[in-house]
mmCIF file of C-alpha atoms in Angstrom:
data_model
loop_
_atom_site.group_PDB
_atom_site.id
_atom_site.type_symbol
_atom_site.label_atom_id
_atom_site.label_comp_id
_atom_site.label_asym_id
_atom_site.label_seq_id
_atom_site.Cartn_x
_atom_site.Cartn_y
_atom_site.Cartn_z
ATOM 1 C CA ASN X 1 -28.761 -7.915 9.775
ATOM 2 C CA LEU X 2 -28.360 -9.636 6.411
ATOM 3 C CA PHE X 3 -24.852 -10.869 7.172
ATOM 4 C CA HIS X 4 -23.416 -13.302 9.645
ATOM 5 C CA GLU X 5 -20.301 -11.712 11.163
ATOM 6 C CA ASN X 6 -18.164 -14.823 10.611
ATOM 7 C CA LEU X 7 -18.997 -15.330 6.945
ATOM 8 C CA PHE X 8 -18.083 -13.388 3.834
ATOM 9 C CA PRO X 9 -21.325 -12.637 1.963
ATOM 10 C CA SER X 10 -21.697 -13.699 -1.639
ATOM 11 C CA LYS X 11 -20.934 -11.138 -4.341
ATOM 12 C CA ILE X 12 -24.537 -11.222 -5.527
ATOM 13 C CA LEU X 13 -25.860 -10.452 -2.038
ATOM 14 C CA VAL X 14 -23.355 -7.635 -1.638
ATOM 15 C CA GLU X 15 -24.375 -6.109 -4.966
ATOM 16 C CA ILE X 16 -28.066 -6.248 -4.058
ATOM 17 C CA TYR X 17 -27.422 -4.752 -0.636
ATOM 18 C CA GLN X 18 -25.261 -1.992 -2.121
ATOM 19 C CA GLN X 19 -28.135 -1.001 -4.384
ATOM 20 C CA ILE X 20 -30.295 -0.599 -1.303
ATOM 21 C CA LEU X 21 -27.597 1.312 0.575
ATOM 22 C CA ALA X 22 -27.167 3.700 -2.359
ATOM 23 C CA LEU X 23 -30.470 5.241 -1.333
ATOM 24 C CA TYR X 24 -28.988 6.384 1.974
ATOM 25 C CA PRO X 25 -26.092 8.810 2.616
ATOM 26 C CA TYR X 26 -22.889 7.585 4.244
ATOM 27 C CA ARG X 27 -22.740 9.011 7.762
ATOM 28 C CA LYS X 28 -20.521 6.806 9.945
ATOM 29 C CA MET X 29 -16.835 7.685 9.750
ATOM 30 C CA ILE X 30 -14.922 4.444 10.275
ATOM 31 C CA ILE X 31 -11.735 6.190 11.403
ATOM 32 C CA LYS X 32 -11.027 8.733 14.113
ATOM 33 C CA TRP X 33 -8.958 11.633 12.784
ATOM 34 C CA PRO X 34 -7.472 14.683 14.556
ATOM 35 C CA GLY X 35 -9.012 17.974 13.507
ATOM 36 C CA GLY X 36 -11.920 16.319 11.674
ATOM 37 C CA LYS X 37 -14.719 18.545 10.401
ATOM 38 C CA LYS X 38 -17.812 16.403 11.000
ATOM 39 C CA TRP X 39 -19.657 19.517 12.127
ATOM 40 C CA LEU X 40 -18.768 21.856 9.256
ATOM 41 C CA TYR X 41 -21.302 20.965 6.567
ATOM 42 C CA LYS X 42 -24.078 20.302 9.086
ATOM 43 C CA LYS X 43 -23.748 23.759 10.639
ATOM 44 C CA HIS X 44 -22.638 25.816 7.637
ATOM 45 C CA SER X 45 -23.974 24.172 4.486
ATOM 46 C CA SER X 46 -24.675 27.608 2.956
ATOM 47 C CA ILE X 47 -20.956 28.346 2.502
ATOM 48 C CA PHE X 48 -20.540 25.441 0.074
ATOM 49 C CA PRO X 49 -21.124 25.956 -3.672
ATOM 50 C CA ASN X 50 -24.290 24.455 -5.124
ATOM 51 C CA SER X 51 -22.648 23.281 -8.319
ATOM 52 C CA TYR X 52 -19.130 22.513 -9.518
ATOM 53 C CA ASN X 53 -17.275 20.087 -11.749
ATOM 54 C CA ASN X 54 -14.731 18.136 -9.720
ATOM 55 C CA TYR X 55 -14.482 18.121 -5.956
ATOM 56 C CA ILE X 56 -10.820 18.278 -4.903
ATOM 57 C CA GLU X 57 -9.550 17.671 -1.364
ATOM 58 C CA PRO X 58 -5.727 17.649 -0.985
ATOM 59 C CA PHE X 59 -5.710 17.007 2.798
ATOM 60 C CA PHE X 60 -8.281 14.235 2.891
ATOM 61 C CA GLY X 61 -7.785 12.991 6.465
ATOM 62 C CA GLY X 62 -11.064 11.709 7.876
ATOM 63 C CA GLY X 63 -13.025 12.814 4.808
ATOM 64 C CA SER X 64 -16.047 14.186 6.670
ATOM 65 C CA VAL X 65 -16.816 16.999 4.224
ATOM 66 C CA PHE X 66 -16.523 14.724 1.192
ATOM 67 C CA PHE X 67 -18.873 12.138 2.661
ATOM 68 C CA ASP X 68 -21.403 14.830 3.601
ATOM 69 C CA LEU X 69 -21.314 16.486 0.176
ATOM 70 C CA ALA X 70 -21.309 13.184 -1.744
ATOM 71 C CA PRO X 71 -19.991 14.759 -4.989
ATOM 72 C CA LYS X 72 -20.374 12.849 -8.244
ATOM 73 C CA LYS X 73 -16.753 13.458 -9.276
ATOM 74 C CA ALA X 74 -13.937 13.728 -6.772
ATOM 75 C CA ARG X 75 -10.157 13.773 -6.573
ATOM 76 C CA LEU X 76 -9.120 12.854 -3.062
ATOM 77 C CA SER X 77 -5.537 12.843 -1.859
ATOM 78 C CA ASP X 78 -3.295 12.909 1.162
ATOM 79 C CA ILE X 79 0.468 12.660 1.638
ATOM 80 C CA ASN X 80 0.032 9.806 4.116
ATOM 81 C CA PRO X 81 0.376 6.523 2.148
ATOM 82 C CA ARG X 82 -1.075 4.457 5.001
ATOM 83 C CA LEU X 83 -4.229 6.543 5.104
ATOM 84 C CA ILE X 84 -4.627 6.338 1.330
ATOM 85 C CA SER X 85 -4.154 2.545 1.418
ATOM 86 C CA LEU X 86 -6.995 2.360 3.924
ATOM 87 C CA TYR X 87 -9.393 4.293 1.691
ATOM 88 C CA LEU X 88 -8.428 2.245 -1.357
ATOM 89 C CA MET X 89 -9.247 -0.957 0.524
ATOM 90 C CA LEU X 90 -12.500 0.521 1.844
ATOM 91 C CA ARG X 91 -13.474 1.312 -1.745
ATOM 92 C CA ASP X 92 -12.245 -1.901 -3.379
ATOM 93 C CA ASP X 93 -12.617 -4.593 -0.691
ATOM 94 C CA PRO X 94 -14.852 -3.364 2.149
ATOM 95 C CA GLU X 95 -15.818 -6.862 3.339
ATOM 96 C CA LYS X 96 -12.228 -7.943 3.908
ATOM 97 C CA LEU X 97 -11.426 -4.681 5.703
ATOM 98 C CA PHE X 98 -14.440 -5.027 7.986
ATOM 99 C CA TYR X 99 -13.995 -8.661 8.955
ATOM 100 C CA GLY X 100 -10.213 -8.426 9.239
ATOM 101 C CA THR X 101 -10.465 -5.484 11.644
ATOM 102 C CA LEU X 102 -13.280 -7.082 13.617
ATOM 103 C CA LYS X 103 -11.232 -10.237 14.111
ATOM 104 C CA LEU X 104 -8.335 -8.266 15.619
ATOM 105 C CA LEU X 105 -10.639 -6.263 17.867
ATOM 106 C CA GLU X 106 -12.138 -9.462 19.279
ATOM 107 C CA THR X 107 -8.693 -10.482 20.590
ATOM 108 C CA HIS X 108 -7.548 -6.994 21.587
ATOM 109 C CA THR X 109 -5.104 -6.791 24.501
ATOM 110 C CA ASP X 110 -2.309 -4.431 25.512
ATOM 111 C CA ALA X 111 0.291 -6.921 24.322
ATOM 112 C CA GLN X 112 -1.443 -7.438 20.983
ATOM 113 C CA TYR X 113 -1.661 -3.677 20.412
ATOM 114 C CA TYR X 114 2.100 -3.192 20.642
ATOM 115 C CA GLU X 115 2.795 -6.307 18.569
ATOM 116 C CA ILE X 116 0.499 -5.011 15.846
ATOM 117 C CA ARG X 117 2.026 -1.527 16.032
ATOM 118 C CA GLU X 118 5.514 -2.959 15.532
ATOM 119 C CA LYS X 119 4.323 -5.062 12.602
ATOM 120 C CA PHE X 120 2.508 -2.083 11.087
ATOM 121 C CA ASN X 121 5.659 0.048 11.174
ATOM 122 C CA LYS X 122 7.722 -2.441 9.190
ATOM 123 C CA THR X 123 6.189 -1.340 5.889
ATOM 124 C CA LYS X 124 5.847 2.177 4.489
ATOM 125 C CA LYS X 125 2.249 1.797 3.344
ATOM 126 C CA GLY X 126 1.256 -0.415 6.246
ATOM 127 C CA SER X 127 -1.714 -2.738 6.234
ATOM 128 C CA PRO X 128 -5.170 -1.104 6.044
ATOM 129 C CA ILE X 129 -6.544 -3.687 8.477
ATOM 130 C CA LEU X 130 -3.743 -3.056 10.969
ATOM 131 C CA PHE X 131 -4.153 0.693 10.428
ATOM 132 C CA LEU X 132 -7.840 0.592 11.284
ATOM 133 C CA TYR X 133 -7.283 -1.658 14.296
ATOM 134 C CA LEU X 134 -4.641 0.732 15.666
ATOM 135 C CA ASN X 135 -6.819 3.741 14.909
ATOM 136 C CA ARG X 136 -9.715 2.308 16.916
ATOM 137 C CA THR X 137 -7.586 1.229 19.888
ATOM 138 C CA CYS X 138 -4.902 3.917 20.231
ATOM 139 C CA PHE X 139 -5.040 6.907 22.583
ATOM 140 C CA ASN X 140 -7.885 9.225 21.487
ATOM 141 C CA GLY X 141 -7.679 8.019 17.888
ATOM 142 C CA VAL X 142 -4.626 10.232 17.322
ATOM 143 C CA TYR X 143 -2.464 9.521 14.281
ATOM 144 C CA ARG X 144 1.123 10.598 14.890
ATOM 145 C CA GLU X 145 4.476 9.594 13.415
ATOM 146 C CA ASN X 146 7.989 10.159 14.707
ATOM 147 C CA LEU X 147 10.823 11.490 12.551
ATOM 148 C CA LYS X 148 11.455 7.968 11.242
ATOM 149 C CA GLY X 149 7.902 7.777 9.930
ATOM 150 C CA GLU X 150 6.842 5.277 12.593
ATOM 151 C CA PHE X 151 3.398 5.351 14.160
ATOM 152 C CA ASN X 152 4.127 5.925 17.851
ATOM 153 C CA VAL X 153 0.808 6.534 19.615
ATOM 154 C CA PRO X 154 0.319 4.475 22.802
ATOM 155 C CA ILE X 155 -2.672 2.273 23.494
ATOM 156 C CA GLY X 156 -5.871 3.937 24.693
ATOM 157 C CA LYS X 157 -6.353 4.091 28.452
ATOM 158 C CA ARG X 158 -9.990 3.044 28.376
ATOM 159 C CA ASN X 159 -12.039 0.584 26.358
ATOM 160 C CA SER X 160 -11.038 2.239 23.119
ATOM 161 C CA SER X 161 -11.734 -0.804 20.941
ATOM 162 C CA TYR X 162 -15.347 0.306 20.571
ATOM 163 C CA PHE X 163 -16.385 -0.559 17.010
ATOM 164 C CA PRO X 164 -19.955 0.655 16.412
ATOM 165 C CA PHE X 165 -20.157 -0.576 12.845
ATOM 166 C CA GLN X 166 -21.774 -3.248 10.739
ATOM 167 C CA LEU X 167 -20.699 -4.460 7.331
ATOM 168 C CA SER X 168 -23.370 -2.208 5.854
ATOM 169 C CA ASP X 169 -21.433 0.862 7.028
ATOM 170 C CA PHE X 170 -18.349 -0.303 5.144
ATOM 171 C CA LEU X 171 -20.388 -1.075 2.041
ATOM 172 C CA GLN X 172 -21.835 2.432 2.168
ATOM 173 C CA GLY X 173 -18.327 3.839 2.449
ATOM 174 C CA ALA X 174 -17.294 1.826 -0.597
ATOM 175 C CA LEU X 175 -20.262 3.191 -2.536
ATOM 176 C CA ALA X 176 -19.416 6.776 -1.602
ATOM 177 C CA LEU X 177 -15.851 6.272 -2.861
ATOM 178 C CA LYS X 178 -16.793 4.176 -5.888
ATOM 179 C CA ASP X 179 -16.128 6.819 -8.544
ATOM 180 C CA ALA X 180 -13.526 8.860 -6.675
ATOM 181 C CA GLU X 181 -9.926 9.225 -7.817
ATOM 182 C CA ILE X 182 -7.837 8.464 -4.720
ATOM 183 C CA SER X 183 -4.112 9.184 -4.716
ATOM 184 C CA CYS X 184 -1.165 9.644 -2.391
ATOM 185 C CA CYS X 185 0.514 12.923 -3.226
ATOM 186 C CA ASP X 186 1.618 16.321 -1.982
ATOM 187 C CA TYR X 187 -1.029 19.065 -1.705
ATOM 188 C CA LEU X 188 0.615 21.084 -4.484
ATOM 189 C CA ASP X 189 0.499 18.147 -6.905
ATOM 190 C CA ALA X 190 -3.164 17.663 -6.060
ATOM 191 C CA MET X 191 -4.013 21.322 -6.632
ATOM 192 C CA LYS X 192 -2.183 21.385 -9.979
ATOM 193 C CA LYS X 193 -4.915 19.099 -11.334
ATOM 194 C CA ALA X 194 -7.603 21.689 -10.650
ATOM 195 C CA GLU X 195 -9.618 22.841 -13.659
ATOM 196 C CA LYS X 196 -12.041 25.673 -14.283
ATOM 197 C CA GLY X 197 -15.258 25.201 -12.337
ATOM 198 C CA ASP X 198 -13.792 22.805 -9.760
ATOM 199 C CA PHE X 199 -14.379 23.126 -6.021
ATOM 200 C CA ILE X 200 -11.317 22.760 -3.780
ATOM 201 C CA TYR X 201 -11.800 22.152 -0.078
ATOM 202 C CA ILE X 202 -8.628 22.739 1.944
ATOM 203 C CA ASP X 203 -8.253 21.754 5.583
ATOM 204 C CA PRO X 204 -4.502 21.822 6.297
ATOM 205 C CA PRO X 205 -2.811 20.521 9.461
ATOM 206 C CA TYR X 206 -2.245 22.886 12.360
ATOM 207 C CA ILE X 207 1.111 24.651 12.078
ATOM 208 C CA LYS X 208 4.087 24.667 14.415
ATOM 209 C CA TYR X 209 3.473 27.789 16.489
ATOM 210 C CA GLU X 210 0.074 26.479 17.620
ATOM 211 C CA LYS X 211 1.744 24.595 20.483
ATOM 212 C CA ASP X 212 -1.545 23.538 22.079
ATOM 213 C CA TYR X 213 -2.204 21.376 19.016
ATOM 214 C CA ASP X 214 1.158 19.618 18.851
ATOM 215 C CA ALA X 215 -0.392 16.138 18.728
ATOM 216 C CA PHE X 216 -2.481 17.158 15.719
ATOM 217 C CA ARG X 217 0.496 18.331 13.651
ATOM 218 C CA LYS X 218 2.565 15.182 13.477
ATOM 219 C CA TYR X 219 0.583 13.329 10.805
ATOM 220 C CA ASN X 220 3.791 12.411 8.990
ATOM 221 C CA GLU X 221 7.530 12.474 9.548
ATOM 222 C CA LYS X 222 7.558 15.897 7.852
ATOM 223 C CA VAL X 223 5.602 18.376 9.952
ATOM 224 C CA PHE X 224 3.440 20.927 8.110
ATOM 225 C CA ASP X 225 4.944 24.333 8.970
ATOM 226 C CA GLN X 226 4.617 28.082 8.377
ATOM 227 C CA GLU X 227 6.467 27.878 5.052
ATOM 228 C CA ASP X 228 4.071 25.180 3.831
ATOM 229 C CA LEU X 229 1.119 27.342 4.841
ATOM 230 C CA GLU X 230 2.474 30.301 2.850
ATOM 231 C CA ILE X 231 3.080 28.094 -0.203
ATOM 232 C CA LEU X 232 -0.443 26.724 0.152
ATOM 233 C CA ALA X 233 -1.867 30.260 0.317
ATOM 234 C CA ASP X 234 -0.013 31.233 -2.877
ATOM 235 C CA ALA X 235 -1.316 28.125 -4.670
ATOM 236 C CA ALA X 236 -4.877 28.865 -3.575
ATOM 237 C CA ASN X 237 -4.624 32.499 -4.680
ATOM 238 C CA SER X 238 -3.397 31.416 -8.109
ATOM 239 C CA LEU X 239 -6.519 29.258 -8.558
ATOM 240 C CA LYS X 240 -9.216 31.485 -7.072
ATOM 241 C CA LYS X 241 -10.254 32.993 -10.414
ATOM 242 C CA LYS X 242 -11.148 29.657 -11.962
ATOM 243 C CA CYS X 243 -12.134 27.540 -8.939
ATOM 244 C CA ASN X 244 -14.336 27.797 -5.885
ATOM 245 C CA ILE X 245 -12.093 27.411 -2.833
ATOM 246 C CA LEU X 246 -13.006 26.888 0.803
ATOM 247 C CA ILE X 247 -10.324 26.814 3.509
ATOM 248 C CA SER X 248 -10.882 25.774 7.120
ATOM 249 C CA ASN X 249 -8.663 25.205 10.131
#
């Protein structure tokens, strides 16, 4: 390991190491995310287009498909401002995100978890470091908000603070996101930016009548519902003549 866990590496060393890491694809997802599609590209790579202009993903979530495809140009978005803040910090300051999260995990206790959760909920965007700490230590990695927009998932019942990462994993994540446009916006606003020849990957939240997936629906204070799904379908149909579109659920 080129880095001591208690020291921030020099910028020169980081730049050299990033050049080495650029030779390898990013594979470790640093966050747990409900309904993630880590398996999709690995099992069904043939359903993805071979060439396209921009890659657009309006429900970015855990980002598994993006990281597997590694497109040269990407527009990534999600309506969750806390999630977007995390990806912006991963892209722009991966060392601080890694060491800040690691420090909290080293002192993880039940009491600390609920103190951090309360602190996290005091701001709309939240802190990316607190977000990642909560994500790694909460019950099953579920992200759920109540109607007030507060993260309300309890602490994990087992040793959920497992953090199988090194700084190199975060640096690889930063490289993968380096040229991506990352924004917090509604799925319709994201899809309006689509141009001829773009590829849009859509993986919307589960909808209300799928009661067995209730925990997976409450990503935000506004729950994605049947009406949203119908609006999404209309938007996709309006773009299908000029864009490649893949929808999963």
